[in-house]
Short mmCIF file of C-alpha atoms in Angstrom, two decimals:
data_model
loop_
_atom_site.label_atom_id
_atom_site.label_comp_id
_atom_site.label_asym_id
_atom_site.label_seq_id
_atom_site.Cartn_x
_atom_site.Cartn_y
_atom_site.Cartn_z
CA UNK O 1 8.07 31.52 -33.00
CA UNK O 2 11.65 32.09 -31.89
CA UNK O 3 10.45 33.83 -28.72
CA UNK O 4 8.14 30.89 -27.96
CA UNK O 5 10.97 28.43 -28.57
CA UNK O 6 13.21 30.43 -26.25
CA UNK O 7 10.57 30.44 -23.50
CA UNK O 8 10.03 26.69 -23.91
CA UNK O 9 13.76 26.06 -23.68
CA UNK O 10 14.01 28.16 -20.53
CA UNK O 11 11.09 26.30 -18.96
CA UNK O 12 12.45 22.84 -19.75
CA UNK O 13 15.82 23.83 -18.28
CA UNK O 14 14.19 25.05 -15.07
CA UNK O 15 12.02 21.97 -14.55
CA UNK O 16 14.69 19.58 -15.85
CA UNK O 17 12.23 18.10 -18.33
CA UNK O 18 13.04 16.92 -21.81
CA UNK O 19 10.28 14.99 -23.63
CA UNK O 20 12.75 13.44 -26.07
CA UNK O 21 14.59 10.39 -24.79
CA UNK O 22 17.66 8.69 -26.25
CA UNK O 23 18.86 5.20 -25.27
CA UNK O 24 20.56 6.50 -22.13
CA UNK O 25 17.46 8.53 -21.34
CA UNK O 26 15.28 5.43 -21.60
CA UNK O 27 17.64 3.53 -19.31
CA UNK O 28 17.71 6.30 -16.69
CA UNK O 29 13.93 6.71 -16.78
CA UNK O 30 13.35 2.97 -16.38
CA UNK O 31 15.79 2.75 -13.47
CA UNK O 32 14.07 5.60 -11.63
CA UNK O 33 11.19 4.59 -9.34
CA UNK O 34 10.43 8.04 -7.93
CA UNK O 35 7.33 8.07 -10.16
CA UNK O 36 5.63 6.04 -7.41
CA UNK O 37 5.92 9.07 -5.10
CA UNK O 38 4.41 11.32 -7.76
CA UNK O 39 1.50 8.96 -8.38
CA UNK O 40 0.93 8.53 -4.64
CA UNK O 41 0.79 12.32 -4.28
CA UNK O 42 -1.83 12.53 -7.03
CA UNK O 43 -3.84 9.76 -5.34
CA UNK O 44 -3.78 11.62 -2.00
CA UNK O 45 -5.00 14.82 -3.64
CA UNK O 46 -7.85 12.99 -5.37
CA UNK O 47 -8.89 11.28 -2.13
CA UNK O 48 -9.25 14.78 -0.69
CA UNK O 49 -11.17 15.83 -3.82
CA UNK O 50 -13.53 12.89 -3.33
CA UNK O 51 -14.39 14.12 0.16
CA UNK O 52 -14.93 17.63 -1.17
CA UNK O 53 -17.21 16.12 -3.80
CA UNK O 54 -19.27 14.21 -1.23
CA UNK O 55 -19.48 17.36 0.88
CA UNK O 56 -20.40 19.93 -1.76
CA UNK O 57 -21.12 18.26 -5.12
CA UNK O 58 -22.80 14.91 -4.50
CA UNK O 59 -24.38 15.01 -7.97
CA UNK O 60 -20.98 13.91 -9.35
CA UNK O 61 -21.31 10.56 -7.56
CA UNK O 62 -24.13 9.43 -9.87
CA UNK O 63 -23.31 8.94 -13.59
CA UNK O 64 -26.18 11.09 -14.89
CA UNK O 65 -29.53 12.56 -13.85
CA UNK O 66 -31.95 9.66 -14.12
CA UNK O 67 -31.86 6.60 -16.36
CA UNK O 68 -30.77 7.78 -19.81
CA UNK O 69 -30.96 11.37 -18.52
CA UNK O 70 -28.64 14.31 -19.16
CA UNK O 71 -24.99 13.97 -18.14
CA UNK O 72 -23.03 16.95 -16.87
CA UNK O 73 -19.34 17.40 -17.66
CA UNK O 74 -18.14 16.35 -14.19
CA UNK O 75 -20.30 13.21 -14.34
CA UNK O 76 -18.55 11.96 -17.46
CA UNK O 77 -15.80 9.31 -17.38
CA UNK O 78 -12.35 10.56 -16.29
CA UNK O 79 -13.79 13.96 -15.25
CA UNK O 80 -15.73 12.19 -12.49
CA UNK O 81 -12.49 10.85 -10.98
CA UNK O 82 -12.64 13.79 -8.56
CA UNK O 83 -15.34 11.83 -6.73
CA UNK O 84 -13.92 8.30 -7.09
CA UNK O 85 -12.29 7.78 -3.72
CA UNK O 86 -12.37 3.97 -4.01
CA UNK O 87 -10.23 4.05 -7.15
CA UNK O 88 -7.53 6.20 -5.56
CA UNK O 89 -7.47 4.10 -2.38
CA UNK O 90 -6.88 1.06 -4.63
CA UNK O 91 -3.86 2.92 -6.05
CA UNK O 92 -2.54 3.37 -2.50
CA UNK O 93 -2.59 -0.40 -2.01
CA UNK O 94 -0.90 -1.13 -5.34
CA UNK O 95 1.84 1.42 -4.65
CA UNK O 96 2.24 0.05 -1.12
CA UNK O 97 2.85 -3.43 -2.54
CA UNK O 98 5.24 -2.01 -5.14
CA UNK O 99 7.35 0.10 -2.79
CA UNK O 100 7.45 -2.42 0.07
CA UNK O 101 8.69 -5.20 -2.22
CA UNK O 102 10.98 -3.19 -4.52
CA UNK O 103 14.28 -3.55 -2.66
CA UNK O 104 13.72 -7.12 -1.50
CA UNK O 105 12.87 -8.22 -5.04
CA UNK O 106 15.98 -6.50 -6.40
CA UNK O 107 18.21 -8.25 -3.85
CA UNK O 108 16.55 -11.61 -4.44
CA UNK O 109 16.96 -11.36 -8.22
CA UNK O 110 20.68 -10.66 -7.64
CA UNK O 111 20.99 -13.75 -5.44
CA UNK O 112 21.48 -11.77 -2.21
CA UNK O 113 18.99 -13.79 -0.18
CA UNK O 114 20.24 -12.96 3.33
CA UNK O 115 20.21 -9.18 2.73
CA UNK O 116 16.74 -9.58 1.19
CA UNK O 117 15.47 -11.37 4.30
CA UNK O 118 17.04 -8.74 6.52
CA UNK O 119 15.37 -6.02 4.45
CA UNK O 120 11.99 -7.70 4.84
CA UNK O 121 12.41 -7.96 8.62
CA UNK O 122 13.42 -4.33 9.04
CA UNK O 123 10.80 -3.03 6.59
CA UNK O 124 7.94 -4.88 8.27
CA UNK O 125 9.02 -3.52 11.65
CA UNK O 126 9.34 0.06 10.43
CA UNK O 127 6.07 -0.07 8.49
CA UNK O 128 4.04 -0.60 11.64
CA UNK O 129 5.61 2.35 13.42
CA UNK O 130 5.47 4.68 10.41
CA UNK O 131 1.74 4.08 10.05
CA UNK O 132 0.67 4.00 13.71
CA UNK O 133 2.66 6.96 15.07
CA UNK O 134 1.52 9.65 12.57
CA UNK O 135 -2.06 8.34 12.66
CA UNK O 136 -2.12 8.54 16.45
CA UNK O 137 -0.73 12.08 16.39
CA UNK O 138 -3.38 13.16 13.87
CA UNK O 139 -6.09 11.56 16.01
CA UNK O 140 -4.86 13.42 19.11
CA UNK O 141 -4.88 16.71 17.19
CA UNK O 142 -8.44 16.16 15.95
CA UNK O 143 -9.58 14.97 19.39
CA UNK O 144 -8.11 18.05 21.07
CA UNK O 145 -9.78 20.61 18.80
CA UNK O 146 -13.04 18.65 19.04
CA UNK O 147 -13.18 19.33 22.77
CA UNK O 148 -13.19 23.08 22.04
CA UNK O 149 -16.05 22.89 19.54
CA UNK O 150 -13.94 23.25 16.41
CA UNK O 151 -16.37 21.13 14.39
CA UNK O 152 -19.59 22.82 15.52
CA UNK O 153 -19.93 24.86 12.32
CA UNK O 154 -19.41 21.74 10.19
CA UNK O 155 -22.05 19.86 12.18
CA UNK O 156 -24.60 22.60 11.45
CA UNK O 157 -23.73 22.90 7.77
CA UNK O 158 -25.57 21.35 4.84
CA UNK O 159 -22.32 19.80 3.56
CA UNK O 160 -23.00 16.05 3.79
CA UNK O 161 -19.49 14.73 4.39
CA UNK O 162 -18.77 17.46 6.94
CA UNK O 163 -21.79 16.98 9.18
CA UNK O 164 -21.70 13.17 9.04
CA UNK O 165 -18.02 12.92 10.06
CA UNK O 166 -17.85 15.67 12.71
CA UNK O 167 -17.79 14.29 16.28
CA UNK O 168 -19.27 15.96 19.33
CA UNK O 169 -17.15 17.14 22.27
CA UNK O 170 -17.01 14.73 25.20
CA UNK O 171 -19.02 15.48 28.32
CA UNK O 172 -15.90 15.88 30.48
CA UNK O 173 -12.12 15.65 30.15
CA UNK O 174 -12.10 12.30 31.90
CA UNK O 175 -14.59 11.00 29.36
CA UNK O 176 -12.60 12.70 26.61
CA UNK O 177 -9.44 10.78 27.50
CA UNK O 178 -11.42 7.53 27.45
CA UNK O 179 -12.91 8.49 24.05
CA UNK O 180 -9.42 9.22 22.71
CA UNK O 181 -8.03 5.87 23.82
CA UNK O 182 -11.02 4.10 22.31
CA UNK O 183 -10.57 5.96 19.00
CA UNK O 184 -6.87 5.05 18.81
CA UNK O 185 -7.67 1.41 19.59
CA UNK O 186 -10.59 1.03 17.18
CA UNK O 187 -8.50 2.47 14.34
CA UNK O 188 -6.50 -0.77 14.40
CA UNK O 189 -9.23 -3.32 15.15
CA UNK O 190 -11.58 -5.27 12.89
CA UNK O 191 -14.14 -3.06 11.14
CA UNK O 192 -12.13 0.04 12.11
CA UNK O 193 -13.75 3.28 13.14
CA UNK O 194 -12.10 6.53 14.23
CA UNK O 195 -14.73 9.17 15.05
CA UNK O 196 -12.10 11.93 15.13
CA UNK O 197 -10.61 11.19 11.71
CA UNK O 198 -12.87 9.15 9.43
CA UNK O 199 -10.32 8.63 6.59
CA UNK O 200 -8.20 6.53 8.96
CA UNK O 201 -10.55 3.60 8.34
CA UNK O 202 -8.18 2.49 5.54
CA UNK O 203 -4.99 2.41 7.64
CA UNK O 204 -5.60 -1.01 9.17
CA UNK O 205 -5.92 -2.44 5.68
CA UNK O 206 -2.77 -0.67 4.49
CA UNK O 207 -0.95 -2.34 7.39
CA UNK O 208 -2.65 -5.64 6.62
CA UNK O 209 -1.65 -5.33 2.96
CA UNK O 210 1.96 -4.63 3.91
CA UNK O 211 2.02 -7.80 6.00
CA UNK O 212 0.64 -9.74 3.02
CA UNK O 213 3.58 -8.43 0.99
CA UNK O 214 6.20 -9.32 3.59
CA UNK O 215 4.71 -12.78 4.19
CA UNK O 216 4.44 -13.60 0.48
CA UNK O 217 8.02 -12.52 -0.19
CA UNK O 218 9.30 -14.35 2.88
CA UNK O 219 7.77 -17.55 1.51
CA UNK O 220 9.08 -17.06 -2.04
CA UNK O 221 12.39 -15.22 -1.58
CA UNK O 222 14.48 -18.35 -2.26
CA UNK O 223 12.67 -19.12 -5.52
CA UNK O 224 14.01 -18.08 -8.88
CA UNK O 225 12.43 -14.91 -10.21
CA UNK O 226 10.36 -16.91 -12.72
CA UNK O 227 8.87 -19.21 -10.11
CA UNK O 228 8.36 -16.36 -7.67
CA UNK O 229 6.35 -14.52 -10.33
CA UNK O 230 4.29 -17.65 -11.04
CA UNK O 231 3.61 -18.04 -7.32
CA UNK O 232 2.55 -14.41 -6.87
CA UNK O 233 0.28 -14.68 -9.94
CA UNK O 234 -1.33 -17.72 -8.30
CA UNK O 235 -1.77 -15.77 -5.05
CA UNK O 236 -3.26 -12.89 -7.04
CA UNK O 237 -6.04 -15.03 -8.51
CA UNK O 238 -6.50 -17.03 -5.32
CA UNK O 239 -6.90 -13.83 -3.29
CA UNK O 240 -9.95 -12.88 -5.33
CA UNK O 241 -11.64 -15.56 -3.27
CA UNK O 242 -10.20 -15.38 0.23
CA UNK O 243 -9.51 -11.64 -0.02
CA UNK O 244 -13.21 -11.06 -0.54
CA UNK O 245 -14.04 -13.15 2.51
CA UNK O 246 -11.57 -11.23 4.68
CA UNK O 247 -12.83 -7.90 3.39
CA UNK O 248 -16.56 -8.52 3.56
CA UNK O 249 -17.48 -6.25 6.46
CA UNK O 250 -14.99 -3.47 5.81
CA UNK O 251 -16.14 -3.10 2.21
CA UNK O 252 -12.52 -3.38 1.05
CA UNK O 253 -12.26 -6.81 -0.49
CA UNK O 254 -9.38 -5.91 -2.78
CA UNK O 255 -6.51 -5.53 -0.31
CA UNK O 256 -4.56 -8.67 -1.22
CA UNK O 257 -5.38 -8.40 -4.93
CA UNK O 258 -3.83 -4.95 -5.12
CA UNK O 259 -0.72 -5.56 -3.02
CA UNK O 260 0.08 -8.71 -5.00
CA UNK O 261 -0.26 -6.56 -8.11
CA UNK O 262 2.33 -4.26 -6.54
CA UNK O 263 4.75 -7.18 -6.06
CA UNK O 264 4.30 -8.26 -9.69
CA UNK O 265 4.97 -4.68 -10.83
CA UNK O 266 8.17 -4.66 -8.75
CA UNK O 267 9.27 -7.84 -10.50
CA UNK O 268 8.39 -6.30 -13.86
CA UNK O 269 10.29 -3.14 -12.94
CA UNK O 270 13.49 -5.15 -12.34
CA UNK O 271 13.08 -7.25 -15.49
CA UNK O 272 14.29 -6.45 -18.99
CA UNK O 273 10.76 -6.13 -20.44
CA UNK O 274 10.25 -2.37 -19.85
CA UNK O 275 13.51 -1.59 -21.63
CA UNK O 276 12.73 -4.01 -24.48
CA UNK O 277 9.42 -2.22 -25.13
CA UNK O 278 10.69 1.28 -24.29
CA UNK O 279 10.51 2.70 -27.82
CA UNK O 280 7.15 1.15 -28.68
CA UNK O 281 5.65 2.03 -25.27
CA UNK O 282 4.62 5.46 -26.55
CA UNK O 283 2.06 3.71 -28.76
CA UNK O 284 0.43 1.26 -26.34
CA UNK O 285 0.86 2.76 -22.85
CA UNK O 286 -1.22 5.95 -23.40
CA UNK O 287 -4.29 3.94 -24.54
CA UNK O 288 -3.74 1.57 -21.60
CA UNK O 289 -3.56 4.49 -19.18
CA UNK O 290 -6.76 6.01 -20.60
CA UNK O 291 -8.46 2.60 -20.35
CA UNK O 292 -7.40 2.39 -16.70
CA UNK O 293 -8.78 5.86 -15.98
CA UNK O 294 -12.08 4.96 -17.67
CA UNK O 295 -12.48 1.86 -15.51
CA UNK O 296 -11.53 3.85 -12.41
CA UNK O 297 -14.46 6.15 -13.26
CA UNK O 298 -17.05 3.40 -12.69
CA UNK O 299 -19.70 4.88 -10.35
CA UNK O 300 -20.46 3.43 -6.95
CA UNK O 301 -24.24 3.60 -7.42
CA UNK O 302 -26.93 3.86 -10.12
CA UNK O 303 -24.56 2.29 -12.63
CA UNK O 304 -27.48 1.31 -14.89
CA UNK O 305 -28.45 4.95 -15.53
CA UNK O 306 -25.66 5.78 -18.03
CA UNK O 307 -24.96 3.63 -21.09
CA UNK O 308 -21.20 3.36 -20.54
CA UNK O 309 -21.51 2.29 -16.90
CA UNK O 310 -24.41 -0.04 -17.72
CA UNK O 311 -22.16 -1.87 -20.19
CA UNK O 312 -19.50 -2.32 -17.48
CA UNK O 313 -22.22 -3.38 -15.05
CA UNK O 314 -23.27 -6.22 -17.37
CA UNK O 315 -19.64 -7.21 -17.94
CA UNK O 316 -19.14 -7.29 -14.18
CA UNK O 317 -21.70 -10.06 -13.78
CA UNK O 318 -19.94 -11.98 -16.57
CA UNK O 319 -16.24 -11.69 -15.67
CA UNK O 320 -16.04 -10.72 -11.99
CA UNK O 321 -15.41 -13.40 -9.33
CA UNK O 322 -18.34 -14.39 -7.15
CA UNK O 323 -19.09 -11.85 -4.40
CA UNK O 324 -16.65 -9.25 -5.82
CA UNK O 325 -17.83 -5.87 -4.59
CA UNK O 326 -19.57 -4.09 -7.46
CA UNK O 327 -18.45 -0.56 -6.57
CA UNK O 328 -14.76 -1.55 -6.30
CA UNK O 329 -14.20 -4.21 -8.94
CA UNK O 330 -13.75 -2.02 -12.03
CA UNK O 331 -11.95 0.82 -10.19
CA UNK O 332 -9.52 -1.79 -8.84
CA UNK O 333 -8.88 -3.28 -12.29
CA UNK O 334 -8.50 0.23 -13.69
CA UNK O 335 -5.93 1.20 -11.07
CA UNK O 336 -3.94 -1.95 -11.84
CA UNK O 337 -3.95 -1.21 -15.58
CA UNK O 338 -2.91 2.40 -14.94
CA UNK O 339 0.10 1.43 -12.81
CA UNK O 340 1.12 -1.25 -15.32
CA UNK O 341 1.12 1.35 -18.08
CA UNK O 342 3.37 3.61 -15.97
CA UNK O 343 5.87 0.82 -15.24
CA UNK O 344 6.11 0.06 -18.96
CA UNK O 345 6.44 3.69 -20.08
CA UNK O 346 9.63 5.74 -19.59
CA UNK O 347 7.69 8.84 -20.66
CA UNK O 348 4.97 8.39 -18.04
CA UNK O 349 7.65 7.67 -15.44
CA UNK O 350 9.40 10.93 -16.23
CA UNK O 351 6.11 12.81 -16.22
CA UNK O 352 5.23 11.49 -12.76
CA UNK O 353 8.75 12.26 -11.52
CA UNK O 354 8.28 16.00 -11.92
CA UNK O 355 9.54 17.83 -8.84
CA UNK O 356 6.09 19.23 -7.97
CA UNK O 357 4.57 15.75 -8.06
CA UNK O 358 7.45 14.43 -5.97
CA UNK O 359 6.66 17.14 -3.44
CA UNK O 360 3.03 15.98 -3.41
CA UNK O 361 4.32 12.46 -2.79
CA UNK O 362 6.40 13.69 0.14
CA UNK O 363 3.36 15.24 1.82
CA UNK O 364 0.86 12.57 0.69
CA UNK O 365 0.49 10.82 4.07
CA UNK O 366 0.24 14.05 6.10
CA UNK O 367 -2.30 15.27 3.53
CA UNK O 368 -4.32 12.08 3.93
CA UNK O 369 -4.26 12.41 7.73
CA UNK O 370 -4.94 16.14 8.04
CA UNK O 371 -7.32 17.09 5.25
CA UNK O 372 -10.41 15.78 7.07
CA UNK O 373 -9.78 17.78 10.24
CA UNK O 374 -8.98 20.90 8.23
CA UNK O 375 -12.13 20.51 6.12
CA UNK O 376 -14.36 20.14 9.19
CA UNK O 377 -12.80 23.15 10.94
CA UNK O 378 -11.03 25.76 8.80
CA UNK O 379 -12.93 25.14 5.56
CA UNK O 380 -16.26 25.07 7.39
CA UNK O 381 -15.44 28.37 9.11
CA UNK O 382 -14.38 30.02 5.86
CA UNK O 383 -17.49 28.88 3.99
CA UNK O 384 -20.26 29.23 6.57
CA UNK O 385 -19.12 31.95 8.99
CA UNK O 386 -21.35 34.54 7.28
CA UNK O 387 -24.23 32.19 6.53
CA UNK O 388 -27.51 32.28 8.45
CA UNK O 389 -29.02 29.04 9.73
CA UNK O 390 -32.13 28.19 7.70
CA UNK O 391 -34.61 25.34 7.60
CA UNK O 392 -33.56 22.67 5.08
CA UNK O 393 -35.64 19.63 4.15
CA UNK O 394 -33.84 16.33 3.51
CA UNK O 395 -35.58 13.00 2.89
CA UNK O 396 -38.84 14.29 4.28
CA UNK O 397 -37.24 15.65 7.45
CA UNK O 398 -36.55 19.29 8.27
CA UNK O 399 -33.23 20.43 9.74
CA UNK O 400 -31.79 23.78 10.79
CA UNK O 401 -28.48 24.14 8.93
CA UNK O 402 -26.15 26.57 7.23
CA UNK O 403 -26.98 26.43 3.49
CA UNK O 404 -24.21 25.88 0.97
CA UNK O 405 -22.81 29.23 -0.23
CA UNK O 406 -22.83 30.32 -3.87
CA UNK O 407 -20.18 29.62 -6.49
CA UNK O 408 -18.33 32.97 -6.03
CA UNK O 409 -17.71 32.12 -2.38
CA UNK O 410 -16.28 28.73 -3.33
CA UNK O 411 -14.02 30.30 -5.96
CA UNK O 412 -12.52 32.57 -3.30
CA UNK O 413 -12.45 30.21 -0.32
CA UNK O 414 -11.19 26.95 -1.86
CA UNK O 415 -7.82 28.39 -3.07
CA UNK O 416 -7.29 29.99 0.35
CA UNK O 417 -8.08 26.66 2.02
CA UNK O 418 -5.65 24.81 -0.25
CA UNK O 419 -2.87 27.26 0.63
CA UNK O 420 -3.50 26.74 4.36
CA UNK O 421 -3.79 22.96 4.05
CA UNK O 422 -0.72 22.39 1.87
CA UNK O 423 1.36 24.73 4.03
CA UNK O 424 0.35 22.76 7.13
CA UNK O 425 1.05 19.38 5.52
CA UNK O 426 4.45 20.61 4.30
CA UNK O 427 5.26 21.77 7.84
CA UNK O 428 4.15 18.38 9.18
CA UNK O 429 6.35 16.55 6.66
CA UNK O 430 9.54 18.50 7.40
CA UNK O 431 9.13 19.30 11.11
CA UNK O 432 7.01 16.57 12.69
CA UNK O 433 7.59 13.45 10.56
CA UNK O 434 11.32 13.33 11.48
CA UNK O 435 10.38 12.76 15.13
CA UNK O 436 8.39 9.68 14.14
CA UNK O 437 11.53 8.49 12.35
CA UNK O 438 13.59 9.03 15.49
CA UNK O 439 11.13 7.06 17.62
CA UNK O 440 11.07 4.25 15.04
CA UNK O 441 14.88 4.14 14.86
CA UNK O 442 15.18 4.12 18.66
CA UNK O 443 12.68 1.28 18.96
CA UNK O 444 14.50 -0.59 16.20
CA UNK O 445 17.85 -0.24 17.97
CA UNK O 446 16.40 -1.46 21.25
CA UNK O 447 14.27 -4.32 19.94
CA UNK O 448 16.82 -5.52 17.36
CA UNK O 449 19.56 -5.55 19.99
CA UNK O 450 21.56 -2.76 18.34
CA UNK O 451 21.75 -0.71 21.53
CA UNK O 452 23.85 -1.57 24.58
CA UNK O 453 20.86 -2.16 26.83
CA UNK O 454 20.76 -5.44 28.75
CA UNK O 455 18.40 -8.22 27.73
CA UNK O 456 15.25 -9.08 29.67
CA UNK O 457 16.46 -12.66 30.14
CA UNK O 458 20.02 -14.03 30.50
CA UNK O 459 21.67 -14.92 27.21
CA UNK O 460 23.19 -18.39 26.88
CA UNK O 461 26.79 -18.28 25.71
CA UNK O 462 27.12 -21.95 24.58
#
């Protein structure tokens, strides 16, 4: 026992983790917002897991095998979160609303209105650059390796997500340049589509959500915190209607709903309520978090097959707003409940502020941008390089494809792939991301008039 206690003490010292919190510990934990980085890192990893699931384990997508049929472990609630991409994308939007409004809300609550307005102006400007520049670089990388047939193995594989998202090389380099420009443009247009990096479909809506945040705060920044909260709550419920209309074709009707949730969580974070309930939070936040995870587990199809999802399906038709997308309603509500439980819990905040989770948060955007290209190239090569093309029947049609390898191959290849992928994303974060920051800062200096360059038009001096 003494040896175990000694080892535990050594470990807690090394990771700077102490589960017991005194009053000062509660205060420090509730002032720290780095948990958002940790949760964003987890969300990015699970988005990647969802694509791995669609590629190699599509049985997880359904809740069980047939109506009332057997349910495997990975099909059960919470375990099936590895395949719930919609739930983790909803978390991205909530955290985007939270982080983008955090500083402005703090300044506004302190009565510093002009600095708050300045922060909103600068943040909205930087947000556009920090989304568009890395996304464009990732598209160029994927486009370049496409022209050399990097995705050919993935196209011939029997891994669904790989062969459906792998583009063909262009017929010539002139055509290739035109295809690249079209891909960059359509990433940021209505009903976005990027053939070289399918996960980028969500980036337009992340940018759109950020602009919702900045616009809402711009309109309410002069209000008292109480009336600002009431206004954002009104916008939250109102956006269930117009947000659905805006999101009809993209299948992402919950953009505004989630970013307004993020603003409300920022207001809650700067209020006295988390500290008031700090000691009792250990009793109500864990059940809330589990409830959120259960709702996030709601399947995207065949919901009536399993009893638990059938119950939620019937509740959906009772409580959900008209036209709310079935596959995203409960995962969205679950993600909102989960983040609320974290804001209210100093223990969950500290847990999500672990240094390894903060590292995941640091590489979360590079991971989101690069994992698709790496899956369609490196992972496909590692898995199928020794496979023989065989005839596979799918939906009554026969195709010549590489069959999925056995479990032993996956157990060897997947860890190797993760090492390669996380090394590359870490390199991107520390070596390439700073250049995007330099470009953004340079553009900011020029366009905000901070540099000594002359103006395009004469400036009146009266």
